[in-house]
PDB file of C-alpha atoms in Angstrom:
ATOM      1  CA  UNK E   1       0.000   0.000   0.000  1.00 37.00           C
ATOM      2  CA  UNK E   2       3.000   2.372   0.325  1.00 41.00           C
ATOM      3  CA  UNK E   3       3.171   4.528  -2.731  1.00 46.00           C
ATOM      4  CA  UNK E   4       6.298   6.706  -2.405  1.00 43.00           C
ATOM      5  CA  UNK E   5       7.671  10.166  -1.739  1.00 40.00           C
ATOM      6  CA  UNK E   6       6.614  11.750  -4.986  1.00 42.00           C
ATOM      7  CA  UNK E   7       2.925  10.807  -4.812  1.00 45.00           C
ATOM      8  CA  UNK E   8       0.828  13.929  -4.287  1.00 37.00           C
ATOM      9  CA  UNK E   9       0.354  14.985  -0.686  1.00 40.00           C
ATOM     10  CA  UNK E  10      -2.680  17.090  -1.583  1.00 36.00           C
ATOM     11  CA  UNK E  11      -6.448  16.664  -1.392  1.00 31.00           C
ATOM     12  CA  UNK E  12      -7.412  13.518   0.486  1.00 31.00           C
ATOM     13  CA  UNK E  13      -3.809  12.785   1.396  1.00 37.00           C
ATOM     14  CA  UNK E  14      -3.492  16.001   3.373  1.00 38.00           C
ATOM     15  CA  UNK E  15      -6.518  14.967   5.381  1.00 36.00           C
ATOM     16  CA  UNK E  16      -4.316  12.281   6.925  1.00 41.00           C
ATOM     17  CA  UNK E  17      -1.429  14.583   7.770  1.00 49.00           C
ATOM     18  CA  UNK E  18      -1.142  17.479  10.191  1.00 45.00           C
ATOM     19  CA  UNK E  19       0.840  20.235   8.486  1.00 46.00           C
ATOM     20  CA  UNK E  20       2.607  22.768  10.685  1.00 42.00           C
ATOM     21  CA  UNK E  21       2.604  26.246   9.190  1.00 39.00           C
ATOM     22  CA  UNK E  22       0.827  27.297   5.981  1.00 37.00           C
ATOM     23  CA  UNK E  23      -1.310  24.812   4.037  1.00 35.00           C
ATOM     24  CA  UNK E  24       0.545  22.689   1.489  1.00 35.00           C
ATOM     25  CA  UNK E  25      -0.070  23.019  -2.229  1.00 35.00           C
ATOM     26  CA  UNK E  26      -0.190  20.022  -4.585  1.00 35.00           C
ATOM     27  CA  UNK E  27       2.986  17.970  -4.766  1.00 39.00           C
ATOM     28  CA  UNK E  28       4.681  16.265  -7.683  1.00 45.00           C
ATOM     29  CA  UNK E  29       3.295  12.839  -8.654  1.00 39.00           C
ATOM     30  CA  UNK E  30       4.685   9.359  -9.379  1.00 37.00           C
ATOM     31  CA  UNK E  31       3.506   5.967 -10.502  1.00 34.00           C
ATOM     32  CA  UNK E  32       3.671   2.517  -8.885  1.00 34.00           C
ATOM     33  CA  UNK E  33       5.535  -0.762  -9.382  1.00 34.00           C
ATOM     34  CA  UNK E  34       8.554  -2.809  -8.386  1.00 31.00           C
ATOM     35  CA  UNK E  35      12.024  -1.316  -7.920  1.00 33.00           C
ATOM     36  CA  UNK E  36      15.082  -2.762  -9.568  1.00 34.00           C
ATOM     37  CA  UNK E  37      18.064  -3.684  -7.402  1.00 36.00           C
ATOM     38  CA  UNK E  38      20.772  -1.106  -6.891  1.00 37.00           C
ATOM     39  CA  UNK E  39      23.487  -1.548  -9.462  1.00 38.00           C
ATOM     40  CA  UNK E  40      26.531   0.339  -8.171  1.00 39.00           C
ATOM     41  CA  UNK E  41      28.098   3.464  -9.553  1.00 35.00           C
ATOM     42  CA  UNK E  42      28.967   4.247 -13.135  1.00 34.00           C
ATOM     43  CA  UNK E  43      32.550   5.322 -13.651  1.00 32.00           C
ATOM     44  CA  UNK E  44      31.555   8.936 -14.201  1.00 32.00           C
ATOM     45  CA  UNK E  45      28.863   8.876 -11.499  1.00 36.00           C
ATOM     46  CA  UNK E  46      26.092   8.912 -14.106  1.00 34.00           C
ATOM     47  CA  UNK E  47      22.959   6.789 -13.998  1.00 36.00           C
ATOM     48  CA  UNK E  48      22.435   4.503 -16.966  1.00 33.00           C
ATOM     49  CA  UNK E  49      19.817   6.833 -18.434  1.00 36.00           C
ATOM     50  CA  UNK E  50      22.286   9.715 -18.258  1.00 34.00           C
ATOM     51  CA  UNK E  51      20.095  11.881 -16.026  1.00 38.00           C
ATOM     52  CA  UNK E  52      21.606  11.500 -12.569  1.00 38.00           C
ATOM     53  CA  UNK E  53      25.183  12.629 -12.767  1.00 42.00           C
ATOM     54  CA  UNK E  54      26.414  13.570  -9.298  1.00 39.00           C
ATOM     55  CA  UNK E  55      27.228  17.240  -9.032  1.00 39.00           C
ATOM     56  CA  UNK E  56      25.124  18.108 -12.111  1.00 43.00           C
ATOM     57  CA  UNK E  57      23.606  21.551 -11.527  1.00 41.00           C
ATOM     58  CA  UNK E  58      21.092  21.102 -14.337  1.00 49.00           C
ATOM     59  CA  UNK E  59      20.926  24.644 -15.674  1.00 53.00           C
ATOM     60  CA  UNK E  60      24.606  25.259 -14.895  1.00 57.00           C
ATOM     61  CA  UNK E  61      23.678  28.197 -12.649  1.00 69.00           C
ATOM     62  CA  UNK E  62      24.274  28.032  -8.883  1.00 74.00           C
ATOM     63  CA  UNK E  63      21.161  28.554  -6.802  1.00 91.00           C
ATOM     64  CA  UNK E  64      20.845  31.930  -5.102  1.00 94.00           C
ATOM     65  CA  UNK E  65      20.832  31.402  -1.340  1.00 95.00           C
ATOM     66  CA  UNK E  66      17.714  32.096   0.697  1.00 96.00           C
ATOM     67  CA  UNK E  67      17.173  31.158   4.335  1.00 97.00           C
ATOM     68  CA  UNK E  68      18.953  28.497   6.390  1.00 97.00           C
ATOM     69  CA  UNK E  69      16.715  25.638   7.524  1.00 98.00           C
ATOM     70  CA  UNK E  70      16.961  23.285  10.478  1.00 98.00           C
ATOM     71  CA  UNK E  71      18.001  25.426  13.433  1.00 97.00           C
ATOM     72  CA  UNK E  72      15.913  26.484  16.418  1.00 95.00           C
ATOM     73  CA  UNK E  73      13.173  28.846  15.310  1.00 95.00           C
ATOM     74  CA  UNK E  74      13.212  27.736  11.661  1.00 96.00           C
ATOM     75  CA  UNK E  75      10.154  26.246   9.951  1.00 98.00           C
ATOM     76  CA  UNK E  76      11.554  22.730  10.348  1.00 98.00           C
ATOM     77  CA  UNK E  77      13.758  21.985  13.348  1.00 97.00           C
ATOM     78  CA  UNK E  78      16.160  19.235  12.265  1.00 98.00           C
ATOM     79  CA  UNK E  79      19.349  17.545  13.494  1.00 97.00           C
ATOM     80  CA  UNK E  80      21.092  19.274  10.572  1.00 98.00           C
ATOM     81  CA  UNK E  81      21.041  22.721   8.991  1.00 98.00           C
ATOM     82  CA  UNK E  82      21.305  23.571   5.292  1.00 98.00           C
ATOM     83  CA  UNK E  83      20.676  26.513   2.988  1.00 98.00           C
ATOM     84  CA  UNK E  84      17.555  26.809   0.866  1.00 98.00           C
ATOM     85  CA  UNK E  85      17.430  28.339  -2.580  1.00 97.00           C
ATOM     86  CA  UNK E  86      15.884  31.807  -2.688  1.00 96.00           C
ATOM     87  CA  UNK E  87      12.074  31.838  -2.472  1.00 97.00           C
ATOM     88  CA  UNK E  88      11.726  28.124  -1.692  1.00 98.00           C
ATOM     89  CA  UNK E  89       9.197  27.825   1.152  1.00 98.00           C
ATOM     90  CA  UNK E  90       9.570  25.213   3.914  1.00 98.00           C
ATOM     91  CA  UNK E  91       6.980  23.865   6.279  1.00 97.00           C
ATOM     92  CA  UNK E  92       7.081  21.153   8.884  1.00 97.00           C
ATOM     93  CA  UNK E  93       5.023  18.002   8.402  1.00 94.00           C
ATOM     94  CA  UNK E  94       3.722  15.874  11.242  1.00 92.00           C
ATOM     95  CA  UNK E  95       2.345  12.477  10.302  1.00 87.00           C
ATOM     96  CA  UNK E  96      -0.839  11.823  12.260  1.00 84.00           C
ATOM     97  CA  UNK E  97      -0.416   8.435  13.962  1.00 76.00           C
ATOM     98  CA  UNK E  98      -3.074   5.875  13.128  1.00 76.00           C
ATOM     99  CA  UNK E  99      -4.676   7.820  10.282  1.00 78.00           C
ATOM    100  CA  UNK E 100      -5.773   5.847   7.239  1.00 71.00           C
ATOM    101  CA  UNK E 101      -3.387   7.840   5.061  1.00 70.00           C
ATOM    102  CA  UNK E 102      -0.442   8.047   7.447  1.00 80.00           C
ATOM    103  CA  UNK E 103       1.473   5.472   5.398  1.00 79.00           C
ATOM    104  CA  UNK E 104       1.855   8.088   2.645  1.00 83.00           C
ATOM    105  CA  UNK E 105       4.098  10.003   5.037  1.00 92.00           C
ATOM    106  CA  UNK E 106       6.379   7.012   5.511  1.00 92.00           C
ATOM    107  CA  UNK E 107       8.844   5.485   3.066  1.00 93.00           C
ATOM    108  CA  UNK E 108      11.201   2.655   3.858  1.00 93.00           C
ATOM    109  CA  UNK E 109      12.443   3.281   7.408  1.00 93.00           C
ATOM    110  CA  UNK E 110      11.990   7.074   7.391  1.00 95.00           C
ATOM    111  CA  UNK E 111       9.091   9.468   7.939  1.00 94.00           C
ATOM    112  CA  UNK E 112       8.362  12.771   6.231  1.00 95.00           C
ATOM    113  CA  UNK E 113       9.178  15.693   8.546  1.00 97.00           C
ATOM    114  CA  UNK E 114       9.600  18.693   6.238  1.00 98.00           C
ATOM    115  CA  UNK E 115       8.784  19.733   2.694  1.00 96.00           C
ATOM    116  CA  UNK E 116      10.184  22.725   0.839  1.00 98.00           C
ATOM    117  CA  UNK E 117       8.012  24.032  -1.968  1.00 98.00           C
ATOM    118  CA  UNK E 118       9.634  25.270  -5.196  1.00 97.00           C
ATOM    119  CA  UNK E 119       6.511  26.892  -6.623  1.00 96.00           C
ATOM    120  CA  UNK E 120       7.195  30.368  -5.164  1.00 97.00           C
ATOM    121  CA  UNK E 121      10.513  30.200  -7.046  1.00 96.00           C
ATOM    122  CA  UNK E 122       8.802  29.229 -10.299  1.00 95.00           C
ATOM    123  CA  UNK E 123       9.123  25.438 -10.394  1.00 95.00           C
ATOM    124  CA  UNK E 124       6.760  22.566  -9.650  1.00 94.00           C
ATOM    125  CA  UNK E 125       8.281  20.218  -7.106  1.00 95.00           C
ATOM    126  CA  UNK E 126       9.615  19.812  -3.603  1.00 96.00           C
ATOM    127  CA  UNK E 127      12.684  19.066  -1.598  1.00 98.00           C
ATOM    128  CA  UNK E 128      11.481  16.692   1.107  1.00 97.00           C
ATOM    129  CA  UNK E 129      13.249  15.747   4.319  1.00 98.00           C
ATOM    130  CA  UNK E 130      12.620  12.306   5.789  1.00 97.00           C
ATOM    131  CA  UNK E 131      13.904  11.259   9.214  1.00 97.00           C
ATOM    132  CA  UNK E 132      14.422   7.858  10.823  1.00 95.00           C
ATOM    133  CA  UNK E 133      15.088   6.998  14.427  1.00 89.00           C
ATOM    134  CA  UNK E 134      18.136   5.179  15.686  1.00 84.00           C
ATOM    135  CA  UNK E 135      16.481   1.883  14.766  1.00 85.00           C
ATOM    136  CA  UNK E 136      16.312   2.928  11.107  1.00 83.00           C
ATOM    137  CA  UNK E 137      19.869   1.761  10.383  1.00 85.00           C
ATOM    138  CA  UNK E 138      22.762   3.658   8.882  1.00 94.00           C
ATOM    139  CA  UNK E 139      22.543   6.239   6.109  1.00 97.00           C
ATOM    140  CA  UNK E 140      23.055   3.784   3.256  1.00 97.00           C
ATOM    141  CA  UNK E 141      20.573   1.209   4.507  1.00 97.00           C
ATOM    142  CA  UNK E 142      17.984   3.951   5.080  1.00 97.00           C
ATOM    143  CA  UNK E 143      18.521   5.280   1.562  1.00 98.00           C
ATOM    144  CA  UNK E 144      18.335   1.817   0.017  1.00 97.00           C
ATOM    145  CA  UNK E 145      15.101   1.109   1.916  1.00 97.00           C
ATOM    146  CA  UNK E 146      13.734   4.475   0.760  1.00 97.00           C
ATOM    147  CA  UNK E 147      14.334   3.610  -2.904  1.00 97.00           C
ATOM    148  CA  UNK E 148      13.115   0.030  -2.476  1.00 96.00           C
ATOM    149  CA  UNK E 149       9.785   1.418  -1.229  1.00 95.00           C
ATOM    150  CA  UNK E 150       9.474   3.756  -4.225  1.00 91.00           C
ATOM    151  CA  UNK E 151       7.059   2.535  -6.938  1.00 85.00           C
ATOM    152  CA  UNK E 152       8.597   2.008 -10.375  1.00 88.00           C
ATOM    153  CA  UNK E 153      12.086   2.929  -9.142  1.00 93.00           C
ATOM    154  CA  UNK E 154      14.727   1.768 -11.625  1.00 94.00           C
ATOM    155  CA  UNK E 155      18.348   2.277 -12.634  1.00 95.00           C
ATOM    156  CA  UNK E 156      19.424   3.227  -9.128  1.00 96.00           C
ATOM    157  CA  UNK E 157      23.064   4.309  -8.867  1.00 97.00           C
ATOM    158  CA  UNK E 158      24.485   4.792  -5.358  1.00 98.00           C
ATOM    159  CA  UNK E 159      27.544   6.967  -4.747  1.00 97.00           C
ATOM    160  CA  UNK E 160      29.616   7.690  -1.669  1.00 97.00           C
ATOM    161  CA  UNK E 161      29.504  11.471  -1.339  1.00 95.00           C
ATOM    162  CA  UNK E 162      29.737  14.377   1.068  1.00 96.00           C
ATOM    163  CA  UNK E 163      27.023  16.708   2.289  1.00 97.00           C
ATOM    164  CA  UNK E 164      28.990  19.736   3.344  1.00 96.00           C
ATOM    165  CA  UNK E 165      31.779  18.081   5.326  1.00 93.00           C
ATOM    166  CA  UNK E 166      29.552  15.192   6.445  1.00 97.00           C
ATOM    167  CA  UNK E 167      29.882  11.727   4.908  1.00 97.00           C
ATOM    168  CA  UNK E 168      26.813  10.962   2.805  1.00 98.00           C
ATOM    169  CA  UNK E 169      25.390   8.444   0.368  1.00 98.00           C
ATOM    170  CA  UNK E 170      23.634   9.709  -2.759  1.00 98.00           C
ATOM    171  CA  UNK E 171      21.386   7.926  -5.225  1.00 98.00           C
ATOM    172  CA  UNK E 172      20.095   8.820  -8.665  1.00 97.00           C
ATOM    173  CA  UNK E 173      17.261   6.768 -10.135  1.00 96.00           C
ATOM    174  CA  UNK E 174      14.221   7.012 -12.368  1.00 95.00           C
ATOM    175  CA  UNK E 175      10.503   6.427 -11.948  1.00 92.00           C
ATOM    176  CA  UNK E 176       7.865   6.000 -14.617  1.00 84.00           C
ATOM    177  CA  UNK E 177       6.095   9.257 -15.406  1.00 66.00           C
ATOM    178  CA  UNK E 178       3.802  10.306 -18.220  1.00 65.00           C
ATOM    179  CA  UNK E 179       4.420   7.858 -21.109  1.00 67.00           C
ATOM    180  CA  UNK E 180       4.909  10.795 -23.464  1.00 65.00           C
ATOM    181  CA  UNK E 181       7.674  12.215 -21.250  1.00 70.00           C
ATOM    182  CA  UNK E 182       9.478   8.981 -20.426  1.00 78.00           C
ATOM    183  CA  UNK E 183      11.032   8.081 -17.053  1.00 88.00           C
ATOM    184  CA  UNK E 184      11.453  10.904 -14.527  1.00 92.00           C
ATOM    185  CA  UNK E 185      14.788  11.350 -12.746  1.00 95.00           C
ATOM    186  CA  UNK E 186      14.849  11.423  -8.951  1.00 95.00           C
ATOM    187  CA  UNK E 187      17.717  12.245  -6.606  1.00 97.00           C
ATOM    188  CA  UNK E 188      18.273  11.805  -2.874  1.00 98.00           C
ATOM    189  CA  UNK E 189      21.079  11.799  -0.354  1.00 98.00           C
ATOM    190  CA  UNK E 190      21.262  10.454   3.181  1.00 98.00           C
ATOM    191  CA  UNK E 191      23.425  11.318   6.183  1.00 98.00           C
ATOM    192  CA  UNK E 192      23.781   9.862   9.648  1.00 97.00           C
ATOM    193  CA  UNK E 193      22.897  12.108  12.603  1.00 97.00           C
ATOM    194  CA  UNK E 194      22.915  11.478  16.368  1.00 95.00           C
ATOM    195  CA  UNK E 195      19.123  11.117  16.131  1.00 95.00           C
ATOM    196  CA  UNK E 196      19.179   8.648  13.233  1.00 96.00           C
ATOM    197  CA  UNK E 197      19.476   8.816   9.427  1.00 97.00           C
ATOM    198  CA  UNK E 198      18.107  11.728   7.430  1.00 98.00           C
ATOM    199  CA  UNK E 199      17.127  11.542   3.741  1.00 98.00           C
ATOM    200  CA  UNK E 200      16.779  14.636   1.535  1.00 98.00           C
ATOM    201  CA  UNK E 201      14.891  13.902  -1.691  1.00 98.00           C
ATOM    202  CA  UNK E 202      14.247  15.849  -4.894  1.00 97.00           C
ATOM    203  CA  UNK E 203      11.603  14.755  -7.367  1.00 89.00           C
ATOM    204  CA  UNK E 204       9.759  16.989  -9.792  1.00 89.00           C
ATOM    205  CA  UNK E 205       6.742  16.916 -12.085  1.00 90.00           C
ATOM    206  CA  UNK E 206       8.899  15.864 -15.038  1.00 91.00           C
ATOM    207  CA  UNK E 207      12.515  15.613 -16.150  1.00 92.00           C
ATOM    208  CA  UNK E 208      12.764  19.304 -17.080  1.00 92.00           C
ATOM    209  CA  UNK E 209      11.416  20.498 -13.728  1.00 93.00           C
ATOM    210  CA  UNK E 210      13.844  18.153 -11.988  1.00 94.00           C
ATOM    211  CA  UNK E 211      16.762  19.521 -14.003  1.00 94.00           C
ATOM    212  CA  UNK E 212      15.825  23.114 -13.205  1.00 95.00           C
ATOM    213  CA  UNK E 213      15.587  22.348  -9.483  1.00 96.00           C
ATOM    214  CA  UNK E 214      18.932  20.549  -9.223  1.00 96.00           C
ATOM    215  CA  UNK E 215      20.800  23.736  -8.199  1.00 96.00           C
ATOM    216  CA  UNK E 216      18.562  24.003  -5.110  1.00 97.00           C
ATOM    217  CA  UNK E 217      19.198  20.370  -4.243  1.00 97.00           C
ATOM    218  CA  UNK E 218      22.944  20.815  -4.661  1.00 96.00           C
ATOM    219  CA  UNK E 219      22.888  23.960  -2.510  1.00 97.00           C
ATOM    220  CA  UNK E 220      21.174  22.018   0.273  1.00 97.00           C
ATOM    221  CA  UNK E 221      23.651  19.165   0.004  1.00 96.00           C
ATOM    222  CA  UNK E 222      26.768  21.314  -0.171  1.00 95.00           C
ATOM    223  CA  UNK E 223      25.758  23.564   2.749  1.00 97.00           C
ATOM    224  CA  UNK E 224      24.633  20.831   5.156  1.00 98.00           C
ATOM    225  CA  UNK E 225      26.021  20.843   8.705  1.00 97.00           C
ATOM    226  CA  UNK E 226      25.255  18.621  11.667  1.00 96.00           C
ATOM    227  CA  UNK E 227      23.489  20.220  14.600  1.00 86.00           C
TER     228      UNK E 227
END
């Protein structure tokens, strides 16, 4: 019944979640199916479909910095801090225990705790932060479980990386989108924190939206600090 991070968290779905802050607008969507096994890292860090090259900034332009997220008093209090791209709007998400739709706020061993909306900056998509407790395993196992619980995930390429100065694991993969558009690229990285693993995920409505939002994802990854 789990149907992944990119499935819309709007309409009936939001009825099963308690959102802290302003109301959420419609999220990017995904399909359903069976994930392929992870298949290592290409020599140049590129997924087999050519869309998930680590460090790719998409448009080639660095994201302009906005606010810093994660610290006390920010929209989402996290065990890490990182910079958001200008005009991206964060809000905390609290999954309502026992609700019929609560499973949509869980993926693998992690739970959705924050989503950062790109629409005020002109794109359709979200950065989403998912947190696991100490029982959720290490960063890699949490990331692998996250992808394994993603419908139609394929061509997953895992890479040892850094988020700021923190050791991280990153994955690029695809999911089935609109048949006319072909598979959609997805990207996520995971880090270990004293409170458990944290996964930061970028989807997008389609491949072009994903490409345009990559600078914001890279800004978050490169600026991340523990605590």
